[in-house]
Coordinates of C-alpha atoms in Angstrom, one line a residue:
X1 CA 150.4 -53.1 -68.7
X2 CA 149.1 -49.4 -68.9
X3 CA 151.7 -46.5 -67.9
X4 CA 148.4 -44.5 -66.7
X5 CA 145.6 -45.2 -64.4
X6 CA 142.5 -44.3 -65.1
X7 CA 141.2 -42.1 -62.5
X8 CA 137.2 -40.2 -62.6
X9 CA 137.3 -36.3 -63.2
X10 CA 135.3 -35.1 -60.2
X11 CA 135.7 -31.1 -60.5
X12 CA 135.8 -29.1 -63.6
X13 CA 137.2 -25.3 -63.0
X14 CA 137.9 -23.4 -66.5
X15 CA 140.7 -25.6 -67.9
X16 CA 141.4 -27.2 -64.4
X17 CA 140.1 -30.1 -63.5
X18 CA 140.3 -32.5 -60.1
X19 CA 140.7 -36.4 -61.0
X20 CA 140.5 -39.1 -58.4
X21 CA 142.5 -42.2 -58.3
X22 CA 141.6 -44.8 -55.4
X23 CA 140.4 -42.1 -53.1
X24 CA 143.8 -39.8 -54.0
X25 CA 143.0 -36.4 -55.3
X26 CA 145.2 -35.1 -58.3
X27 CA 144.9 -31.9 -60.2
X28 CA 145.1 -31.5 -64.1
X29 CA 144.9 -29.2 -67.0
X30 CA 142.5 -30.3 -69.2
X31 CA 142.6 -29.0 -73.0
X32 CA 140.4 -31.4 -74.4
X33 CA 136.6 -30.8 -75.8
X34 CA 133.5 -32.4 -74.4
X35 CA 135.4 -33.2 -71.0
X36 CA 132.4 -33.9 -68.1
X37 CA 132.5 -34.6 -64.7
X38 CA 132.3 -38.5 -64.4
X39 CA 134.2 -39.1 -67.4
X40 CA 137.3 -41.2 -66.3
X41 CA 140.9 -40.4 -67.9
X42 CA 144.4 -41.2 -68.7
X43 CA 146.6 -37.8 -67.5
X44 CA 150.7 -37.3 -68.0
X45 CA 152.5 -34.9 -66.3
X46 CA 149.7 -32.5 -64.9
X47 CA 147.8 -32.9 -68.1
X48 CA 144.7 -35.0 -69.4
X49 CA 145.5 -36.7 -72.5
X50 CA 142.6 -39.0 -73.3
X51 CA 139.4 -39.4 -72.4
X52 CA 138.6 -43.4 -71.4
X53 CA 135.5 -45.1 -71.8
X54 CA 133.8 -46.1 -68.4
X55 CA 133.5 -49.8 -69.3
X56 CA 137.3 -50.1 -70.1
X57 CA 138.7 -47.5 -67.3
X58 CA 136.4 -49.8 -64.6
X59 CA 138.1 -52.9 -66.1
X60 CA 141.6 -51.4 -65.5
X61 CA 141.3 -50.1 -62.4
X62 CA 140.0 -53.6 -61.3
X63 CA 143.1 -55.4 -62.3
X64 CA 145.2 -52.7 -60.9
X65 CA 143.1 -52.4 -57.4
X66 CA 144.6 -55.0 -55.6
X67 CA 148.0 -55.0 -57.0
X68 CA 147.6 -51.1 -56.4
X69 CA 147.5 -51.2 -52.6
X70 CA 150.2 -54.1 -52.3
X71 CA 152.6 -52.4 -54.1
X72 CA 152.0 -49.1 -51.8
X73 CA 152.4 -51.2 -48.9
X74 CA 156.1 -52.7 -50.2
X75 CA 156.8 -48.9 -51.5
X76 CA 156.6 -48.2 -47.5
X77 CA 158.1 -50.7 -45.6
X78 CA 161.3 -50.4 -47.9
X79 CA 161.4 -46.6 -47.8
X80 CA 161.0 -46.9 -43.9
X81 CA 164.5 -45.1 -42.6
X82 CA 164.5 -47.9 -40.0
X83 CA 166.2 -47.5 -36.8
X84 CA 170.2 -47.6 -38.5
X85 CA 171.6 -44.4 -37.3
X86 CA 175.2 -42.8 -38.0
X87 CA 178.2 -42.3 -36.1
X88 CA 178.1 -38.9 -37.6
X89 CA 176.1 -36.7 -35.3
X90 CA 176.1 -33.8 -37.5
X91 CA 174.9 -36.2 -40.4
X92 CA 172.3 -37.6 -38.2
X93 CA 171.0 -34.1 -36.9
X94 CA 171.0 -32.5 -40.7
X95 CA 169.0 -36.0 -42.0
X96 CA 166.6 -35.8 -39.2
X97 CA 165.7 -32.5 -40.2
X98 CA 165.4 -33.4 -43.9
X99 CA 163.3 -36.0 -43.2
X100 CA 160.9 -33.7 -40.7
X101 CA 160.8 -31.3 -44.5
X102 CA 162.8 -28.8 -42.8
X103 CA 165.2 -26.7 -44.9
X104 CA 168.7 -27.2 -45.3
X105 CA 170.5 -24.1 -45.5
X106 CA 173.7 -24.4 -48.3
X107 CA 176.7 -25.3 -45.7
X108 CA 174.4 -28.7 -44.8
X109 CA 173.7 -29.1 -48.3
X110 CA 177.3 -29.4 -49.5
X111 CA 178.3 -31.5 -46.1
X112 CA 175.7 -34.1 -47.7
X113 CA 177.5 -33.7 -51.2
X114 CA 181.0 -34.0 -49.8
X115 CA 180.3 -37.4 -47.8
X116 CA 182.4 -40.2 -48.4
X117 CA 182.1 -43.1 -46.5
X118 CA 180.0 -45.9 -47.2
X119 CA 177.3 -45.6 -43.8
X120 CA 177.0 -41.9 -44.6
X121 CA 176.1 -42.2 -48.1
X122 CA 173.4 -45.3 -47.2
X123 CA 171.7 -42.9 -45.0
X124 CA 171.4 -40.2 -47.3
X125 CA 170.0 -42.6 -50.2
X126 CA 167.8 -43.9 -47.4
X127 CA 166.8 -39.9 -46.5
X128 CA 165.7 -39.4 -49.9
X129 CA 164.1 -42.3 -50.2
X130 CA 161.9 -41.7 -47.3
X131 CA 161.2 -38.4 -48.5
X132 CA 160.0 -39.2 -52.0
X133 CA 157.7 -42.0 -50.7
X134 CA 156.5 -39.5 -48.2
X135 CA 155.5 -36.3 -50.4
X136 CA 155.1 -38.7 -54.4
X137 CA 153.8 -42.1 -53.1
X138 CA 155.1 -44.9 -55.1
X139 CA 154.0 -43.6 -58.6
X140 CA 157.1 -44.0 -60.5
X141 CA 157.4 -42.3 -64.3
X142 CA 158.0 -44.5 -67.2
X143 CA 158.1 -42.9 -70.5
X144 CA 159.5 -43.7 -73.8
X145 CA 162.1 -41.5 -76.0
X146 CA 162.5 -41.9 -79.8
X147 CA 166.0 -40.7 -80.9
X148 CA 165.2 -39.7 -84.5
X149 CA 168.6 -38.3 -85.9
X150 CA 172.3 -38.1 -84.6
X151 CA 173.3 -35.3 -86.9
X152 CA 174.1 -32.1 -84.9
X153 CA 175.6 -28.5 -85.9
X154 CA 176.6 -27.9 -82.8
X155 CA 180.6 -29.3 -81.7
X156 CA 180.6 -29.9 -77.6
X157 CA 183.7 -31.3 -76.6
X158 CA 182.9 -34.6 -75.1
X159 CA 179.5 -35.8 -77.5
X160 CA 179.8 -38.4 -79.6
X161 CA 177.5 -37.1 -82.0
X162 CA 179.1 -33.8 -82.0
X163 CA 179.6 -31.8 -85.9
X164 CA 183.2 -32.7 -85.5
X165 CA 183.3 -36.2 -85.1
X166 CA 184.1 -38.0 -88.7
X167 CA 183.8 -41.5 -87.1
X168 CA 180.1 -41.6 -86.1
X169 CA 177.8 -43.1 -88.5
X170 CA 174.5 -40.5 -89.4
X171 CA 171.6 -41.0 -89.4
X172 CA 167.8 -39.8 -89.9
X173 CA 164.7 -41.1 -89.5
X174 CA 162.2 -40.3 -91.9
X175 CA 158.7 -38.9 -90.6
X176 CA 156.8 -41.7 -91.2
X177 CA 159.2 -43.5 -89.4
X178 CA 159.0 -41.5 -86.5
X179 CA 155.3 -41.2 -86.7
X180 CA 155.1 -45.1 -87.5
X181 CA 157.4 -45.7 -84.0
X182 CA 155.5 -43.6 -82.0
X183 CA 152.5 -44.4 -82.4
X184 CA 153.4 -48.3 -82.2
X185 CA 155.1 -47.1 -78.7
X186 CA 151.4 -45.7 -77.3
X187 CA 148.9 -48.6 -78.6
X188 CA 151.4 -51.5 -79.1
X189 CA 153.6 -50.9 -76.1
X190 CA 151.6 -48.7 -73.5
X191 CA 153.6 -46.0 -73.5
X192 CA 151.4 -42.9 -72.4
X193 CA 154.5 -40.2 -72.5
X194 CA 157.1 -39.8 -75.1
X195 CA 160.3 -37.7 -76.1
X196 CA 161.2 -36.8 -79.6
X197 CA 165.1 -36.1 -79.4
X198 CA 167.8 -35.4 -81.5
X199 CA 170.8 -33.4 -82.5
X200 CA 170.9 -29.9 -83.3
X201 CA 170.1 -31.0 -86.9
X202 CA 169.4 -28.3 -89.0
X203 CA 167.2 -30.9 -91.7
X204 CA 164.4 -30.9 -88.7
X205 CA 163.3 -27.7 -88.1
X206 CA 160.7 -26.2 -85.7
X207 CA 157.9 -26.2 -88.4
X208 CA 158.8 -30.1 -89.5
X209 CA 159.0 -31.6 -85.9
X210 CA 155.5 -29.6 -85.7
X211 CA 154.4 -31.3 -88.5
X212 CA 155.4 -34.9 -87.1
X213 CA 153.6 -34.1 -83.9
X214 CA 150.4 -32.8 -85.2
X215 CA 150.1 -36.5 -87.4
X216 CA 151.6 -38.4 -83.7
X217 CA 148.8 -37.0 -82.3
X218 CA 146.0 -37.2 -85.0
X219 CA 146.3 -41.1 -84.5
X220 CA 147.5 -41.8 -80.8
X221 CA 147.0 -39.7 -77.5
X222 CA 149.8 -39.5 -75.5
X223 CA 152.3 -36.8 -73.4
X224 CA 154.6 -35.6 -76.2
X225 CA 157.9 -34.0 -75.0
X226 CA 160.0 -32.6 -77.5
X227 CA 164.3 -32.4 -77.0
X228 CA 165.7 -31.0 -80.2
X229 CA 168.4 -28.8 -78.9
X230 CA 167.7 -25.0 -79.1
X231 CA 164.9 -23.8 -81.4
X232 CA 165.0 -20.0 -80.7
X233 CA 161.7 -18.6 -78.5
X234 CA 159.5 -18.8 -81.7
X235 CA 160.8 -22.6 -82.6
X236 CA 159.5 -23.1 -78.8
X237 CA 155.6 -21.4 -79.9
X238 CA 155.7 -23.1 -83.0
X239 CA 156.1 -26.8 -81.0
X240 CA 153.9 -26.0 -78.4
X241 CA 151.1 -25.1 -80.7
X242 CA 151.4 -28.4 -82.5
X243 CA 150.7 -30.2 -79.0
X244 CA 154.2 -30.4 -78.0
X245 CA 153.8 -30.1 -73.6
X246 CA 157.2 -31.1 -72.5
X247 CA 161.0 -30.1 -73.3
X248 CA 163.4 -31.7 -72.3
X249 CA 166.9 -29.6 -72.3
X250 CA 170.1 -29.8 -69.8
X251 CA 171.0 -26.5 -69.3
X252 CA 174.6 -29.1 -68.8
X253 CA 176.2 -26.9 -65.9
X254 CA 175.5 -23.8 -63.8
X255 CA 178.5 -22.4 -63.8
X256 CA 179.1 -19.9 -67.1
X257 CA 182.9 -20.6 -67.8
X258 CA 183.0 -24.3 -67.3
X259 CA 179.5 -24.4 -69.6
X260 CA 181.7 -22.2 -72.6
X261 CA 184.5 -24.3 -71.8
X262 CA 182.5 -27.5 -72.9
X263 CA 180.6 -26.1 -75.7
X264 CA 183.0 -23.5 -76.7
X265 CA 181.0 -20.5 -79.2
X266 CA 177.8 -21.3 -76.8
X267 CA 176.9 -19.2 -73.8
X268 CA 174.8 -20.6 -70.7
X269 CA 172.5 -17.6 -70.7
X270 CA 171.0 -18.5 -74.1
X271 CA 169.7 -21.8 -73.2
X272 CA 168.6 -20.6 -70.1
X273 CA 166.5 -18.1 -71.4
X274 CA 164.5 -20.2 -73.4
X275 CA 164.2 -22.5 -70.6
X276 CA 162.6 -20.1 -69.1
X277 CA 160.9 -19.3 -71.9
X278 CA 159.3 -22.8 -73.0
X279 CA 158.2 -22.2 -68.5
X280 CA 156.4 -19.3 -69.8
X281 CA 154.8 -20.9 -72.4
X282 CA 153.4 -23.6 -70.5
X283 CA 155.7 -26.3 -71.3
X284 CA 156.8 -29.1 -68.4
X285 CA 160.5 -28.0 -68.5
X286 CA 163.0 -31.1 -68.0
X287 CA 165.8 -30.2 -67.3
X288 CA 169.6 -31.1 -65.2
X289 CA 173.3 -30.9 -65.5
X290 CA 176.6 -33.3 -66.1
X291 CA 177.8 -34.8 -62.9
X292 CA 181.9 -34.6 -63.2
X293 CA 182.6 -32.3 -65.9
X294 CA 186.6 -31.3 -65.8
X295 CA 187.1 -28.7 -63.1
X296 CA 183.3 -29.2 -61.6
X297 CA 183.1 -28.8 -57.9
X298 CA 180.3 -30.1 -54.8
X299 CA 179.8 -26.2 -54.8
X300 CA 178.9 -25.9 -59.0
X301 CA 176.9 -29.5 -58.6
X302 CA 174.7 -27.6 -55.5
X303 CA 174.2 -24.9 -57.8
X304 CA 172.8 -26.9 -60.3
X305 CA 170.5 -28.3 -58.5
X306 CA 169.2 -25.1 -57.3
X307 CA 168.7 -23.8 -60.9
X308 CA 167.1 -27.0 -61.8
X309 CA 164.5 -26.1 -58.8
X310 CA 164.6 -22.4 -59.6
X311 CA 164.3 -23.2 -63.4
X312 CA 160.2 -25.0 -61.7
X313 CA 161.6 -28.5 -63.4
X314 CA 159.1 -31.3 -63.5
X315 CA 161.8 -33.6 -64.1
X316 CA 165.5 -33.2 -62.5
X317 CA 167.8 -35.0 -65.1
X318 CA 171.2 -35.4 -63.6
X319 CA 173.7 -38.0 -65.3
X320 CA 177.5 -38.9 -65.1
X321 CA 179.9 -36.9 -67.4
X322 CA 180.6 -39.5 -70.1
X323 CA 182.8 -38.4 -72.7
X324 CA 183.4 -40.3 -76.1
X325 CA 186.3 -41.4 -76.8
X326 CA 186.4 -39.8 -80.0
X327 CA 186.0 -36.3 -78.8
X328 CA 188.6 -33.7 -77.4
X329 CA 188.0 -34.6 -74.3
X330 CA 187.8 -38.7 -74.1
X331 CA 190.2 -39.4 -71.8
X332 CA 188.7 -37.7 -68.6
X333 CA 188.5 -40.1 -66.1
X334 CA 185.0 -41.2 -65.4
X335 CA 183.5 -40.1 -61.8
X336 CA 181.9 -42.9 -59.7
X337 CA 178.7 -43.7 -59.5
X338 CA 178.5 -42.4 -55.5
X339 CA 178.5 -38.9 -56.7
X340 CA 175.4 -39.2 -58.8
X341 CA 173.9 -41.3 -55.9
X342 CA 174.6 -38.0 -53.7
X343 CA 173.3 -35.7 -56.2
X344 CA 169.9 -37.7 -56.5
X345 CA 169.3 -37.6 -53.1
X346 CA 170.3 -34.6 -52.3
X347 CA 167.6 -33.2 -54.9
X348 CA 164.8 -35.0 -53.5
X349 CA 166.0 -33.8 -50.3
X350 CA 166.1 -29.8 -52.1
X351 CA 162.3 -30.4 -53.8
X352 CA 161.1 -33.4 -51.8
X353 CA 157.3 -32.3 -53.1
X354 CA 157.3 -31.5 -56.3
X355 CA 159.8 -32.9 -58.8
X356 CA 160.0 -36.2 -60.9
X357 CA 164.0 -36.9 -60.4
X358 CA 165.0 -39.8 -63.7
X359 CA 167.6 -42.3 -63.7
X360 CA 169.5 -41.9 -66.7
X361 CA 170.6 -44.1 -69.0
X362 CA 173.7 -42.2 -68.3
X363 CA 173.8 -43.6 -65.0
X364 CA 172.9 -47.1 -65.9
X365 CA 176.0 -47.2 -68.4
X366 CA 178.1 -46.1 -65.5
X367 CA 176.9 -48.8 -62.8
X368 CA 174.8 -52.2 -63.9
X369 CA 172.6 -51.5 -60.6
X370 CA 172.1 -47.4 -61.3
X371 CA 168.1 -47.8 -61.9
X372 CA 167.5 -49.8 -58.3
X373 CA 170.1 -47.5 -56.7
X374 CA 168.6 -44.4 -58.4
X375 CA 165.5 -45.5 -57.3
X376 CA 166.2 -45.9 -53.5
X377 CA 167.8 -42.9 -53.3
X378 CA 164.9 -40.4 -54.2
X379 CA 164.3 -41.0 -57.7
X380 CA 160.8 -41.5 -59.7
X381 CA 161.2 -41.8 -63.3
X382 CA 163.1 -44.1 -65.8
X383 CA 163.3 -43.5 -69.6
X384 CA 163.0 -46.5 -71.8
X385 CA 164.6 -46.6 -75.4
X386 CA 162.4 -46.9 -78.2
X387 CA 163.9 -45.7 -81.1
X388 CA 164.4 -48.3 -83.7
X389 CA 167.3 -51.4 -83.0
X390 CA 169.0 -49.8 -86.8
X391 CA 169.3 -46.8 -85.5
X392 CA 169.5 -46.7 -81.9
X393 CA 173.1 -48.0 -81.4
X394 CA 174.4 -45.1 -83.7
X395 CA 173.3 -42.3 -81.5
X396 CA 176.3 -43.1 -79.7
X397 CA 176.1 -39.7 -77.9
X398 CA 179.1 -41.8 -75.2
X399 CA 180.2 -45.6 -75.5
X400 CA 178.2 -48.7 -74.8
X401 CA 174.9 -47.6 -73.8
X402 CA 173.1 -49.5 -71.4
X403 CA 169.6 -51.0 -73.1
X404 CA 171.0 -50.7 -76.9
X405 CA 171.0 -54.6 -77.7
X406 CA 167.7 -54.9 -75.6
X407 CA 164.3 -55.0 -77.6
X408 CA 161.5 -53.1 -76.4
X409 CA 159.5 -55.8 -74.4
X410 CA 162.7 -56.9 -72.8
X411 CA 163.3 -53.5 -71.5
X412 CA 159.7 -53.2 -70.2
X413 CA 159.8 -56.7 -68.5
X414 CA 162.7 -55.8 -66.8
X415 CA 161.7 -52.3 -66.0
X416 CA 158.5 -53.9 -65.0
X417 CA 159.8 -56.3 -62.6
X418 CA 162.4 -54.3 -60.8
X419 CA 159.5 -51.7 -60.3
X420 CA 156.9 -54.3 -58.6
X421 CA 160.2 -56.0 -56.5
X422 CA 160.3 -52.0 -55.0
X423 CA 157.4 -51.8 -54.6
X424 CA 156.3 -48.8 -57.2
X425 CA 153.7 -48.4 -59.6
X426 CA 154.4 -47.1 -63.5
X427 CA 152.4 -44.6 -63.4
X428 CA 152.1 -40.6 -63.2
X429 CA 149.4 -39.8 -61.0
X430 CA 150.9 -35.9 -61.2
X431 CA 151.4 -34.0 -58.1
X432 CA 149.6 -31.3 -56.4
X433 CA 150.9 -28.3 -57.5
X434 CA 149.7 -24.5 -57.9
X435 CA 148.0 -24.2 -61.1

């Protein structure tokens, strides 16, 4: 099954153009030559990335028409909010006015982040829910990420692939290996977006990964997203003029002394800067924080999420605070998985229009039932694993990662049928934003 549906380009403006999918009018930048109105296309993130002959575009959006509307029409009735109400009446009155796209001001906010008990935390989930099905539809992201080395100069406290961990076993994939997987990912597998990540290893520099892009891209079309670590501003330019549209970076935490605290020698404003930066550039920034980090409060995880917004992410990443065990600081106690619940819906329920919110792998290793939860709680994206079975379970970034022992079409099948059971389509129909 295609992660992209086919839609007809109806109006061409400069480098903007207006696609329609089933009667639903999208906006995209379009950067590539001999684009015409009529021509139908595959587009990722806000951009067009292929050009799809009519024949084949009419065939998909045959098979899809049907199963299209039906899984619209399960996307709704299990978003409904229902008639369950709370006991809470200042829950009840702050969720009504959520779900009316109202604005919470920053005491509500944190009220929502400091529930508790089990009915106010189902209607919260259920809040954002409602609100993503409301403002996205049931277009739900699914891309692919290809973890191409675990080697890393830089020493954070609680990653398992940090400089300073002896134990972990390196590795790096070669470029044709990278080029070989990704390009097996887009015509093999479907995969119409896809991350490049790795340490902070200083073997791939900005001008090689620009390299592996350019020959990606020569032979497959598809998003490419890039999360090396930091590159500098010019490291940045460099990846974006190789075709590189997306970066994916956690800026980790929003507040300056517990950020140096975690990745001691680092400051917060450098890797917000070239967040900012990449923004600039014209880059979908991804970006998110660590849910539980030692001496994190509801206030620091708020503010996160408000930088994540303020930072114009396409994708909020938010994750559980996982350390290794072989790090400094392994033995923290694990947070549950109710505070990332919270967090999720509280985004939607901070950007209810605009962004893609992911479920983490993170978050699945945490709880067995994170994606579904993630899911019904606001969220629009899931990330599978791609990289190669030799090398995937030695990027061992925290113990046991969910999905490492499962093979590519096992992960899809299962990311497949959990997706038609809610009721979502994998696809990214963009959203409506100011271009």
């Amino acid at each position: 099954m295609c992660y992209a549906i086919p839609g007809k380009v109806e109006i061409i403006e400069q480098k903007i153009v207006t696609v329609d999918y089933y009667g639903e009018k999208r906006k995209a930048i379009n950067e590539l030559d001999k684009l015409k109105v009529g021509d139908y296309v595959f587009a990722q993130g806000g951009y067009v990335i292929q050009i799809v002959p009519e024949a084949e575009a009419k065939s998909i959006l045959e098979m899809w028409k049907e199963l299209f509307w039906q899984l619209q029409e399960t996307d709704v009735r299990l978003s409904s909010p229902g008639s369950e109400t709370s006991s809470d009446r200042k829950l009840s009155k702050m969720l009504d006015k959520a779900m009316e796209s109202r604005e919470l001001d920053k005491e509500e906010l944190l009220y929502l982040l400091h529930l508790q008990d089990e009915e106010g935390l189902s209607l919260l989930c259920k809040s954002g829910n409602f609100l993503r099905q409301k403002h996205l539809g049931n277009s739900c992201c699914v891309h692919g990420i290809i973890e191409f080395s675990n080697y890393c100069a830089q020493n954070c406290l609680y990653c398992g692939i940090a400089a300073g961990n002896s134990k972990v076993h390196r590795y790096r994939m070669s470029d044709e290996e990278i080029v070989g997987t990704a390009i097996q990912a887009i015509e093999a597998y479907g995969f119409k977006a896809l991350v490049l990540q790795s340490g902070e290893d200083p073997e791939y520099p900005a001008p090689r990964i620009a390299s592996i892009i350019r020959e990606i891209k020569k032979s497959a079309a598809a998003l490419i997203m890039v999360s090396p670590g930091e590159v500098g501003v010019e490291g940045l330019k460099e990846l974006y003029e190789a075709g590189a549209r997306g970066l994916l970076m956690r800026f980790e935490t929003s507040n300056p002394a517990l950020y140096e605290k975690i990745r001691p020698g680092n400051k917060l404003e450098t890797r917000l800067s070239q967040l900012r930066a990449a923004y600039e550039m014209g880059y979908l920034v991804l970006t998110g924080s660590l849910i539980g980090i030692p001496g994190q409060m509801e206030e620091d995880i708020l503010s996160d999420i408000m930088l994540a917004k303020s930072l114009h992410a396409e994708m909020f990443s938010f994750g559980p605070f996982i350390p290794h065990p072989d790090t400094p600081l392994g033995k923290h106690p694990l947070d549950s998985s109710r505070k990332i619940l919270k967090t999720l819906a509280v985004s939607r329920i901070v950007d209810p229009e605009n962004a893609k919110i992911l479920v983490t792998t993170a978050f699945e290793t945490l709880d067995k039932e994170a994606r579904e939860k993630g899911l019904s709680a606001g969220a629009n994206s899931v990330m599978l694993n791609i990289t190669p079975y030799q090398y995937k379970k030695e990027y061992a970034i925290y113990p046991n990662r969910a999905h490492v022992e499962e093979s590519i079409p096992d992960q899809i099948e299962k990311t497949l049928s959990l997706l038609k059971s809610l009721g979502r389509a994998p696809t990214d129909l963009g959203v409506n934003r100011d271009f």
